[in-house]
Coordinates of C-alpha atoms in Angstrom, one line a residue:
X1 CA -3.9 7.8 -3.7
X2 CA -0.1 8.4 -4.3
X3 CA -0.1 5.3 -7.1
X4 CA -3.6 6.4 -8.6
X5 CA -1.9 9.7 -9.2
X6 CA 1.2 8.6 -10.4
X7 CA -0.5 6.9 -13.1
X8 CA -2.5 9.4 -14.2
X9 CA 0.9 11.1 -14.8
X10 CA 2.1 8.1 -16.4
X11 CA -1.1 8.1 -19.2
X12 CA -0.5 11.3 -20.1
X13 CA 3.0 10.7 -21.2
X14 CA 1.9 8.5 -22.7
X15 CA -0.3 10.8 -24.7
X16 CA 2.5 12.3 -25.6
X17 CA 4.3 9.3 -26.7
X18 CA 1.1 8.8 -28.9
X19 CA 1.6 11.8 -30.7
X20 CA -1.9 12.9 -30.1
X21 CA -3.4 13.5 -33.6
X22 CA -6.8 14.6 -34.2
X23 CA -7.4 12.4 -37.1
X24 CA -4.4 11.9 -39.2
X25 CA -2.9 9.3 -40.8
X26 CA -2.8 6.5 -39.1
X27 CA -1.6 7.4 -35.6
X28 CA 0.1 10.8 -35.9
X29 CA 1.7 10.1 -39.7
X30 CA 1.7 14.1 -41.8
X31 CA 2.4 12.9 -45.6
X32 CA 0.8 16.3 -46.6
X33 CA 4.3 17.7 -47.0
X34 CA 3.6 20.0 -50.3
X35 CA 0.2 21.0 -52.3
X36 CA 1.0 19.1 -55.4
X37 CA 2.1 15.8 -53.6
X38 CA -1.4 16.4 -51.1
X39 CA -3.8 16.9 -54.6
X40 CA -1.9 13.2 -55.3
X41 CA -2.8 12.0 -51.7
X42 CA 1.0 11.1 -51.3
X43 CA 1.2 9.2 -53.8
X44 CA 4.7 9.5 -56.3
X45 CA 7.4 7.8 -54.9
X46 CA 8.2 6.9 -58.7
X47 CA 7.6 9.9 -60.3
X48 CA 7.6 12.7 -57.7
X49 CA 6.7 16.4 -57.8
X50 CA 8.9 19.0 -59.1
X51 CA 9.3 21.7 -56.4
X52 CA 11.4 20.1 -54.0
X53 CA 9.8 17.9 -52.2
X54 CA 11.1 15.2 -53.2
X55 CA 13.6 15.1 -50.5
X56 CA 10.7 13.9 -48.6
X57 CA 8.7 11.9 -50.7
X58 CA 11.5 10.4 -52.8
X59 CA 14.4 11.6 -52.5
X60 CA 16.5 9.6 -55.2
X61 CA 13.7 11.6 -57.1
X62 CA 16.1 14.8 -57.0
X63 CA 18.8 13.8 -59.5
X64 CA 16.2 13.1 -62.3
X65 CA 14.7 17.2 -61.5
X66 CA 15.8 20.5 -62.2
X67 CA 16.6 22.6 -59.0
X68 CA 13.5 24.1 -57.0
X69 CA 12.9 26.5 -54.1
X70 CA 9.5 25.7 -52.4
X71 CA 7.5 27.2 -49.0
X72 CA 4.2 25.5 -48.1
X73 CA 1.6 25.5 -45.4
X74 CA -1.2 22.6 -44.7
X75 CA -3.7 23.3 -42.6
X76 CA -5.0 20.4 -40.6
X77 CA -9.2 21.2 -39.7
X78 CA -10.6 18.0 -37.3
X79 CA -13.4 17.7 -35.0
X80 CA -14.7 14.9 -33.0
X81 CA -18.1 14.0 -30.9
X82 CA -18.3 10.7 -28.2
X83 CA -21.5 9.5 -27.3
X84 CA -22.4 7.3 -24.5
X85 CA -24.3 4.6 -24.4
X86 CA -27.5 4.6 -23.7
X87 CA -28.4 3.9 -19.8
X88 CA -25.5 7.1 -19.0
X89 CA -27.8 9.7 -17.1
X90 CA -26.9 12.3 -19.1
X91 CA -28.9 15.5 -20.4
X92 CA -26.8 15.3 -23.1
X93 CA -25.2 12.0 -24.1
X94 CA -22.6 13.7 -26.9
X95 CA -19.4 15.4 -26.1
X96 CA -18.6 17.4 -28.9
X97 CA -14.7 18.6 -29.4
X98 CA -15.1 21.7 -31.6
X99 CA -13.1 22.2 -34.8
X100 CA -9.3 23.3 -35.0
X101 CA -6.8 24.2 -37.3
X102 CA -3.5 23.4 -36.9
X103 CA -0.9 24.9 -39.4
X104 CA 2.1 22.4 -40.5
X105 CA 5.0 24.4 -43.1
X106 CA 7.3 23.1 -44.7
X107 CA 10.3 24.3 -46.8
X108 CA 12.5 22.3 -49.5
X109 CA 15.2 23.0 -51.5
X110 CA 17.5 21.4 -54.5
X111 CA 20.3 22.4 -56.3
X112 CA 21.1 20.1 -59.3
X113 CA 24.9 20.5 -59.1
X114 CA 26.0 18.2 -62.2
X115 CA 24.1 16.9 -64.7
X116 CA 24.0 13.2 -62.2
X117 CA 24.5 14.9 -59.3
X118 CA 21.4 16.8 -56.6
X119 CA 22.1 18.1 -53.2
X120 CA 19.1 19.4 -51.4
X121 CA 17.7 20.2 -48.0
X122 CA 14.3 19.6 -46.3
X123 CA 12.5 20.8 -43.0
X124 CA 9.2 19.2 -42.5
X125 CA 7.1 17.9 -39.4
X126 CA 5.8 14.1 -40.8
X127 CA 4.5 13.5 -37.1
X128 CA 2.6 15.4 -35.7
X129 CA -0.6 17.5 -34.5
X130 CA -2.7 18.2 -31.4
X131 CA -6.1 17.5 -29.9
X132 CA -8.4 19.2 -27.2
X133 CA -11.5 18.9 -25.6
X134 CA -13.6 21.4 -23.9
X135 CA -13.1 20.8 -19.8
X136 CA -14.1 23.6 -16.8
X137 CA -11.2 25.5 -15.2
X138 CA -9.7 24.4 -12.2
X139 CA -12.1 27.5 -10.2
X140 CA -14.8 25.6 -12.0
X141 CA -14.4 22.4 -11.2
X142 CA -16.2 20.7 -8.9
X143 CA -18.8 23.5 -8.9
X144 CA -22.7 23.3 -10.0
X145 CA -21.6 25.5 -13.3
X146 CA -19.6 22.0 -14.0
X147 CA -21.6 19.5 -15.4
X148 CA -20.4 16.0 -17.0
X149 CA -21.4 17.5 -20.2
X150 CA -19.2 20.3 -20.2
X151 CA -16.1 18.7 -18.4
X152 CA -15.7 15.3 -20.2
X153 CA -14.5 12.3 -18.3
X154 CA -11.8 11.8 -21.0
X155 CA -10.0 14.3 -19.2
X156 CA -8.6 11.9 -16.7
X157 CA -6.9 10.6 -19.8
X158 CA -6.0 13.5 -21.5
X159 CA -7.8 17.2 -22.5
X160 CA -5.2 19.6 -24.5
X161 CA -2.5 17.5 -26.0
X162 CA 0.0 18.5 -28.5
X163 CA 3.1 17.1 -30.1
X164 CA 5.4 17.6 -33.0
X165 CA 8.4 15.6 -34.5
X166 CA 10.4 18.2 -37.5
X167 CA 12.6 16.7 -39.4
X168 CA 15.9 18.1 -40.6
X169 CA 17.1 16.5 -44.0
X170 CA 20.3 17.3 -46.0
X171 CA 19.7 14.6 -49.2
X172 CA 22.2 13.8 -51.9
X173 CA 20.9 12.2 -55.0
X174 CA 23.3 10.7 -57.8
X175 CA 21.7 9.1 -61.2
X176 CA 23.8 5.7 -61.2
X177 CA 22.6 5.1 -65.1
X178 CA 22.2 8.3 -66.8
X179 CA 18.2 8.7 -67.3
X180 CA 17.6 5.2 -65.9
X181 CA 18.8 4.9 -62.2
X182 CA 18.9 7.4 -59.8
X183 CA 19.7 6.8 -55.7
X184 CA 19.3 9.1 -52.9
X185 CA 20.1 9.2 -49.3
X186 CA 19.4 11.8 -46.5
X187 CA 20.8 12.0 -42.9
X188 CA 17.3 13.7 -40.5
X189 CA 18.1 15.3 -37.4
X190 CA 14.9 15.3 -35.7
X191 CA 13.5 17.3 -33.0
X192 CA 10.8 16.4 -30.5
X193 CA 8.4 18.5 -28.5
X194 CA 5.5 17.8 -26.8
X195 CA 3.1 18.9 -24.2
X196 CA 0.0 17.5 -22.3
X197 CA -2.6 18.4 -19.8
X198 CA -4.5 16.1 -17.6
X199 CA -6.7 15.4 -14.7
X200 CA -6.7 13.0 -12.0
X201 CA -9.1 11.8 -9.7
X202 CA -8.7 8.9 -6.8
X203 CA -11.3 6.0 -8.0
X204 CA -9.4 3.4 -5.8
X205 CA -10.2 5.7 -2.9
X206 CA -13.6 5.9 -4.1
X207 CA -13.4 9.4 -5.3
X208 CA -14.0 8.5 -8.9
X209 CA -15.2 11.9 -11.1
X210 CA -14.2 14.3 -8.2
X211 CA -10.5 16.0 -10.0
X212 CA -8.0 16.4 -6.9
X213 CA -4.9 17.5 -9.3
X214 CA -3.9 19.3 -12.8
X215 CA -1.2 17.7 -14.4
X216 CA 1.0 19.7 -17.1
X217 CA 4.0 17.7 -19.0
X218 CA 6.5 19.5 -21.1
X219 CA 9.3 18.0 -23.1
X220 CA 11.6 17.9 -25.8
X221 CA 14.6 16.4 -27.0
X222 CA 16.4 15.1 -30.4
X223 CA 17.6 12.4 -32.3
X224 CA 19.0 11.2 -36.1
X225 CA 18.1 8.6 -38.4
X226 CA 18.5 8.4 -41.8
X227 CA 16.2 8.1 -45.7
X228 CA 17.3 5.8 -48.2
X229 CA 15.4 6.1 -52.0
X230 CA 15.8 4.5 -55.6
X231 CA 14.0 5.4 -58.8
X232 CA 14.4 3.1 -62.1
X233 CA 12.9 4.1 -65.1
X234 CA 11.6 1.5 -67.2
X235 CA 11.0 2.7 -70.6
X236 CA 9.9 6.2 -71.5
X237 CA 6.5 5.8 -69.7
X238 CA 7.2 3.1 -66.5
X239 CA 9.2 4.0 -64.1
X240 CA 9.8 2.4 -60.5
X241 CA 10.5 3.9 -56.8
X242 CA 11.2 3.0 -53.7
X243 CA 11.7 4.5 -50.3
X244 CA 12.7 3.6 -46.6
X245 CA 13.1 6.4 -43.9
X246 CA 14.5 4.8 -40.6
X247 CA 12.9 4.8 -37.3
X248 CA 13.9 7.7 -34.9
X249 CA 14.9 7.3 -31.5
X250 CA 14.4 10.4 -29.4
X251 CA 15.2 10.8 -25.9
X252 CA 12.5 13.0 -24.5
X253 CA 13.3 15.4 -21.4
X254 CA 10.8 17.8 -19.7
X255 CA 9.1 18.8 -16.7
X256 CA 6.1 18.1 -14.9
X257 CA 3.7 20.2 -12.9
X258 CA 1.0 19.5 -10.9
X259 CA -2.0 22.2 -9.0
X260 CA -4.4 21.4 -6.5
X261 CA -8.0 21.3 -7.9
X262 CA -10.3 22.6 -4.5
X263 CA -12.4 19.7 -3.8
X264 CA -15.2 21.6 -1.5
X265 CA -13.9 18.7 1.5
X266 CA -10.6 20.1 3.6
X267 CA -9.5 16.9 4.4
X268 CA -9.1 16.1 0.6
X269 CA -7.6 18.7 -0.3
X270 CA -5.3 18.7 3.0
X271 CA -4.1 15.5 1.8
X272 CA -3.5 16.6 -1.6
X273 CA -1.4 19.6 -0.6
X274 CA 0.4 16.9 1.8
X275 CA 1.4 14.8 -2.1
X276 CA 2.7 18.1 -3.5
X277 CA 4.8 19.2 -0.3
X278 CA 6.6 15.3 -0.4
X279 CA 7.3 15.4 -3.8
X280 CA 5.7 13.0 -5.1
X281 CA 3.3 15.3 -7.1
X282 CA 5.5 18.1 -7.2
X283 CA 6.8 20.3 -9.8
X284 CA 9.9 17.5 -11.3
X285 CA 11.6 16.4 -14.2
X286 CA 10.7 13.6 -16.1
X287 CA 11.6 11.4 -19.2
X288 CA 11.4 8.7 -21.3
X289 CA 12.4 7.8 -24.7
X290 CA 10.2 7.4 -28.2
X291 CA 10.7 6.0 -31.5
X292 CA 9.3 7.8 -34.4
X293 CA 8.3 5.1 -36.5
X294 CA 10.3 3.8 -39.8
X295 CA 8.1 4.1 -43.4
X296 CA 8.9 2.0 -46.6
X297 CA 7.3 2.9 -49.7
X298 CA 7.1 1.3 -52.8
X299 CA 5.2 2.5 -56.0
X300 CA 4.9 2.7 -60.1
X301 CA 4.1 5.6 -62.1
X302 CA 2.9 5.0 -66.0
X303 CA 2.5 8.1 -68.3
X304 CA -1.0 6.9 -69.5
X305 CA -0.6 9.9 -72.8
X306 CA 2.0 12.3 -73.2
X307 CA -0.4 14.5 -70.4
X308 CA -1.3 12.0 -67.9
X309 CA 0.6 10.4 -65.3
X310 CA -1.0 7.8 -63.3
X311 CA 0.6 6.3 -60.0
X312 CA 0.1 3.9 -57.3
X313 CA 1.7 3.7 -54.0
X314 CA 2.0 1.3 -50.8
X315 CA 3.4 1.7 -47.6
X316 CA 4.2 0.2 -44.5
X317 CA 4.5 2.2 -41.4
X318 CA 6.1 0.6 -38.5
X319 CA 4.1 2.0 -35.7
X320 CA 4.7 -1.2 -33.6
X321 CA 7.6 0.8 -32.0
X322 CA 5.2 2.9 -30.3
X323 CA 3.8 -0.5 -28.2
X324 CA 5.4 0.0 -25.3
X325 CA 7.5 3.2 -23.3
X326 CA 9.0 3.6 -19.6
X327 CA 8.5 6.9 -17.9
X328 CA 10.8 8.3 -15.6
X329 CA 9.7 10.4 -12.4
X330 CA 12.7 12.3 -10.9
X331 CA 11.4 12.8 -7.5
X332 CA 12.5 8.9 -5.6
X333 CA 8.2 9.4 -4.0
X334 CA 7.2 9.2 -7.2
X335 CA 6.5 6.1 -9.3
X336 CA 7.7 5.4 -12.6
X337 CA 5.8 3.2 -14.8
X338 CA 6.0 1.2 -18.0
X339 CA 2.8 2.0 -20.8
X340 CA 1.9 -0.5 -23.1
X341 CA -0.5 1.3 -25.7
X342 CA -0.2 -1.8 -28.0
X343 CA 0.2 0.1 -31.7
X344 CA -0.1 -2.2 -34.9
X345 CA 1.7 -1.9 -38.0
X346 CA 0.0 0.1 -40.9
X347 CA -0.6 -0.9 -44.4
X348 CA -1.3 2.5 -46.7
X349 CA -2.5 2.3 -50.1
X350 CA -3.0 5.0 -52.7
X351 CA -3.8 5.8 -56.3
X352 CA -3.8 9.5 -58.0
X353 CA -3.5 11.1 -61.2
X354 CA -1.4 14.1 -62.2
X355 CA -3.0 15.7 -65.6
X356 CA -1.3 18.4 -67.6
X357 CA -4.4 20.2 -68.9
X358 CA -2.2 23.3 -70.5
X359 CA 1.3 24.4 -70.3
X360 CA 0.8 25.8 -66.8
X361 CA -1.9 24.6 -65.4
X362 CA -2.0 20.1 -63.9
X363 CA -4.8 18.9 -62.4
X364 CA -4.4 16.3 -60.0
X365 CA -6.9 14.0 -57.9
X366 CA -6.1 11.0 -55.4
X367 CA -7.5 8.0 -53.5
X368 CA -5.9 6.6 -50.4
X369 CA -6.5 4.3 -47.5
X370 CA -5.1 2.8 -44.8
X371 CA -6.3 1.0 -41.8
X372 CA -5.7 2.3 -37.8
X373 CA -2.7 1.8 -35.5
X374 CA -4.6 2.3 -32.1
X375 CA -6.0 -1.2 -31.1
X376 CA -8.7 1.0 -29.4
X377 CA -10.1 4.6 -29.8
X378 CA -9.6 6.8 -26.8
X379 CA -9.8 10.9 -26.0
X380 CA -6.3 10.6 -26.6
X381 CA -6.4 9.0 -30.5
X382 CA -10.4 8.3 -31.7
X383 CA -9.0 7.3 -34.7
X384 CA -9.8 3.7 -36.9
X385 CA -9.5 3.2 -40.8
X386 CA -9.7 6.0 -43.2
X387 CA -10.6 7.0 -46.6
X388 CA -8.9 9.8 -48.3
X389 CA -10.3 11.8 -51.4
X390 CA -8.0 14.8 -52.5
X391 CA -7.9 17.0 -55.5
X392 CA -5.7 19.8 -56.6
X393 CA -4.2 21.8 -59.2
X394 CA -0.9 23.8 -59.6
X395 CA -0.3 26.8 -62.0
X396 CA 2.6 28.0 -63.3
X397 CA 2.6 32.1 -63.5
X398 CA 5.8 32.1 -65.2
X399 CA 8.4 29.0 -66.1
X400 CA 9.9 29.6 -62.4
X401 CA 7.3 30.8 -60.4
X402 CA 4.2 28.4 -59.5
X403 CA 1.5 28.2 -57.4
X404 CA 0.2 24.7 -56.0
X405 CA -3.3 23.9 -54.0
X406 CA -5.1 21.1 -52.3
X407 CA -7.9 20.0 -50.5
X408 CA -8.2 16.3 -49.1
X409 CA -11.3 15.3 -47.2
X410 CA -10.8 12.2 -44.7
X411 CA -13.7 9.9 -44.0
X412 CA -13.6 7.4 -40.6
X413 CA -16.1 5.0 -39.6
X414 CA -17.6 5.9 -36.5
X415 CA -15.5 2.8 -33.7
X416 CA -16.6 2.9 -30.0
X417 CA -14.2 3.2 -27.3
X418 CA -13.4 4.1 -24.0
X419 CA -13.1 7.7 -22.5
X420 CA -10.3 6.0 -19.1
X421 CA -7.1 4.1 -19.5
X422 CA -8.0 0.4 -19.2
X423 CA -11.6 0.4 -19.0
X424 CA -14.4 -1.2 -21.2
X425 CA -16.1 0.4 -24.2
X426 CA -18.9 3.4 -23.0
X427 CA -19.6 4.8 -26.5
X428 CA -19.0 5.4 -29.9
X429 CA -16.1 8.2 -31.6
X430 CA -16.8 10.2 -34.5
X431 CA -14.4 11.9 -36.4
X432 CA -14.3 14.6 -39.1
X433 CA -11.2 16.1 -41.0
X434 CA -10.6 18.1 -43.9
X435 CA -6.8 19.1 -45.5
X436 CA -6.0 22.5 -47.0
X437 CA -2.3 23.1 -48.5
X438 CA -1.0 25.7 -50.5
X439 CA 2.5 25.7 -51.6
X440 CA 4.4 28.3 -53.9
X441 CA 7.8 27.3 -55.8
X442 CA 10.3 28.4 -58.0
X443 CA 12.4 26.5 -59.9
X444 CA 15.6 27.7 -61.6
X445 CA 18.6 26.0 -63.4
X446 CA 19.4 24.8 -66.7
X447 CA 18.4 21.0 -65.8
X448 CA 14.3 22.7 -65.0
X449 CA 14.2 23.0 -68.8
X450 CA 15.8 19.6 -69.7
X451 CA 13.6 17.8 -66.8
X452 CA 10.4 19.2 -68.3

């Protein structure tokens, strides 16, 4: 019973390792890091957006700009519904999670110091987000008003997970050729924080579906890396860019807590309290280590008409560094374990337009796609390949002061999976996502007027 539990524990760090998106990009990738960039889909590396955010999105992109001032919000919505198979004896066969809406800011800022020169500063969350599905309190479990319908098994793997990686990012940008090459570099100090909840029950001990224990993990913990960029201008219409931000290694420390859930048989939960008093599921420390994972981006951007921009982007995420992680238990009765969660590379592809319909007002409009990371769809990640379809706009009320919006609307196939660690296939995922983002800037300088 003492290993069952343990691993339990183990899968939901795991979770946490995971990063635990709802439905986002590919794992628990956040490119929607401004409105103008998200009514692009991301796409821009060669030719990105003038309010700042180019320290994310491409940051060699700063020297060629005038200096900006830019506060933004997205707002993440996602739901998702598993249904069993056929043959489950189930009133009900589909669990539905209901929709939420998590809030990511962000904030930018460049100062175009010299005509060649841009210094600039970023904080942004690219990973990121949470997921939750509807289980019975611990007084409720393992009562008649708990039913499999209203406590899904997926718990055992993971119920209310959240996670966040913000990124810190002083960025220097330098044209090398006057109007034709521009480089920029950033140093990110990142900072990690997640939490997860989940059950465990004992089905070696052939107590499989009855919860004995309520696990809670919290940690945190930081790390640096480093974004590299380059922009080349072509002619007066073609320009070139390319970006690399380096993996991030992140010691994670936190705690873990575990309560009793009341079973209804005394010697269960007897033996249960008897785990807790040795330690081995009591209140400890634990830790492990993850790597955020590394992005390269190249694209093109070709001013179709002195209005219209047209881009194209493609990026490679390297979400293989999230294949494997060692979890630490501080409590010697405890056991540690080592998750393989077997993560795949990701290829991203994406195509907008940026239109100038007045003096102040652009309309923009994007098409991405990019395939899934997770080998498998669980509670923790029900994610596979995705669709993206964004449009936006962005107004300017004055030559400083502008207002961007965005909505994106994210289509996945239905992909069955599993609902335990290691088991077979019992059903199929659904998933649903829509992105709002708003994002006001001001931009200030003599080089705004040149840059426009």
């Amino acid at each position: 019973m003492k290993r069952s539990l343990a691993m339990a524990s183990a899968a939901a760090v795991a979770c946490i390792a995971a990063g635990t998106p709802a439905l986002h990009a590919q794992g628990s990738g956040v490119d929607q890091q401004s409105a103008c960039m998200t009514g692009r889909v991301g796409t821009g590396v060669a030719m990105p957006c003038e309010d700042g955010s180019a320290v994310y999105f491409s940051p060699a992109g700063l020297a060629m700009q005038g200096s900006a001032l830019s506060v933004g919000v997205t707002l993440v919505n996602t739901s998702n519904t598993f249904r069993y198979d056929p043959g489950y004896n189930l009133a009900d066969p589909t669990i539905r999670r209901e929709a939420e809406t998590v809030p990511v800011p962000q904030a930018f800022v460049n100062y175009r110091a010299s005509d060649r020169l841009a210094v600039g500063l970023g904080v942004f969350a690219p990973y990121g987000l949470g997921l939750k599905w509807d289980v019975c309190s611990i007084a409720e479990t393992n009562t008649a008003a708990c039913t499999a319908e209203n406590n899904f098994e997926g718990r055992f793997t993971g119920y209310d997970n959240a996670f966040r990686g913000i990124y810190i990012q002083p960025t220097v940008a330098y044209q090398l050729v006057p109007g034709r090459i521009a480089l920029g570099a950033g140093l990110d100090y990142v900072r990690g924080n997640i939490e997860v909840h989940q059950r465990a029950d004992v089905p070696g001990s052939g107590l499989r579906g009855l919860d004995v224990a309520d696990a809670t993990l919290k940690g945190e913990g930081t790390g640096f890396t480093y974004h590299l960029s380059g922009i080349a201008r072509l002619s007066e219409r073609a320009s070139l860019g390319v970006r690399y931000l380096h993996s991030a290694e992140v010691e994670m420390e936190g705690d873990a807590t575990f309560l009793p859930v009341p079973t209804g048989n005394a010697g269960i939960d007897a033996l249960i309290a008897a785990q807790i008093a040795s330690g081995a599921l009591g209140d400890q420390g634990i830790g492990t280590t993850i790597e955020f994972p590394s992005q390269l981006v190249v694209g093109v951007n070709f001013a179709a008409t002195p209005r219209l921009n047209v881009m194209a982007d493609y990026q490679l995420t390297g979400w293989e560094s999230f294949d494997q992680f060692d979890i630490d238990f501080e409590n010697e009765n405890a056991t540690d374990r080592v998750l393989n969660l077997g993560y795949q590379n990701t290829n991203t592809f994406r195509f907008a337009a940026d239109f100038a319909a007045t003096e102040a007002l652009a309309l923009r409009a994007g098409f991405r796609y990019n395939n899934e990371a997770s080998p498998r769809a669980t509670p923790l990640l029900p994610e596979f390949e995705r669709n993206y379809f964004t449009a936006g706009l962005g107004y300017r009320f004055t030559r400083s002061l502008g207002l961007d919006l965005a909505y994106q609307h994210i289509v996945q196939p239905d992909r069955r999976g599993s609902v335990r660690p290691g088991e077979p296939n019992v059903g199929v995922y659904t998933a649903d996502a829509k992105v709002f983002g708003v994002t006001l800037s001001y931009l200030f300088g003599r080089h705004h007027a040149a840059a426009r």
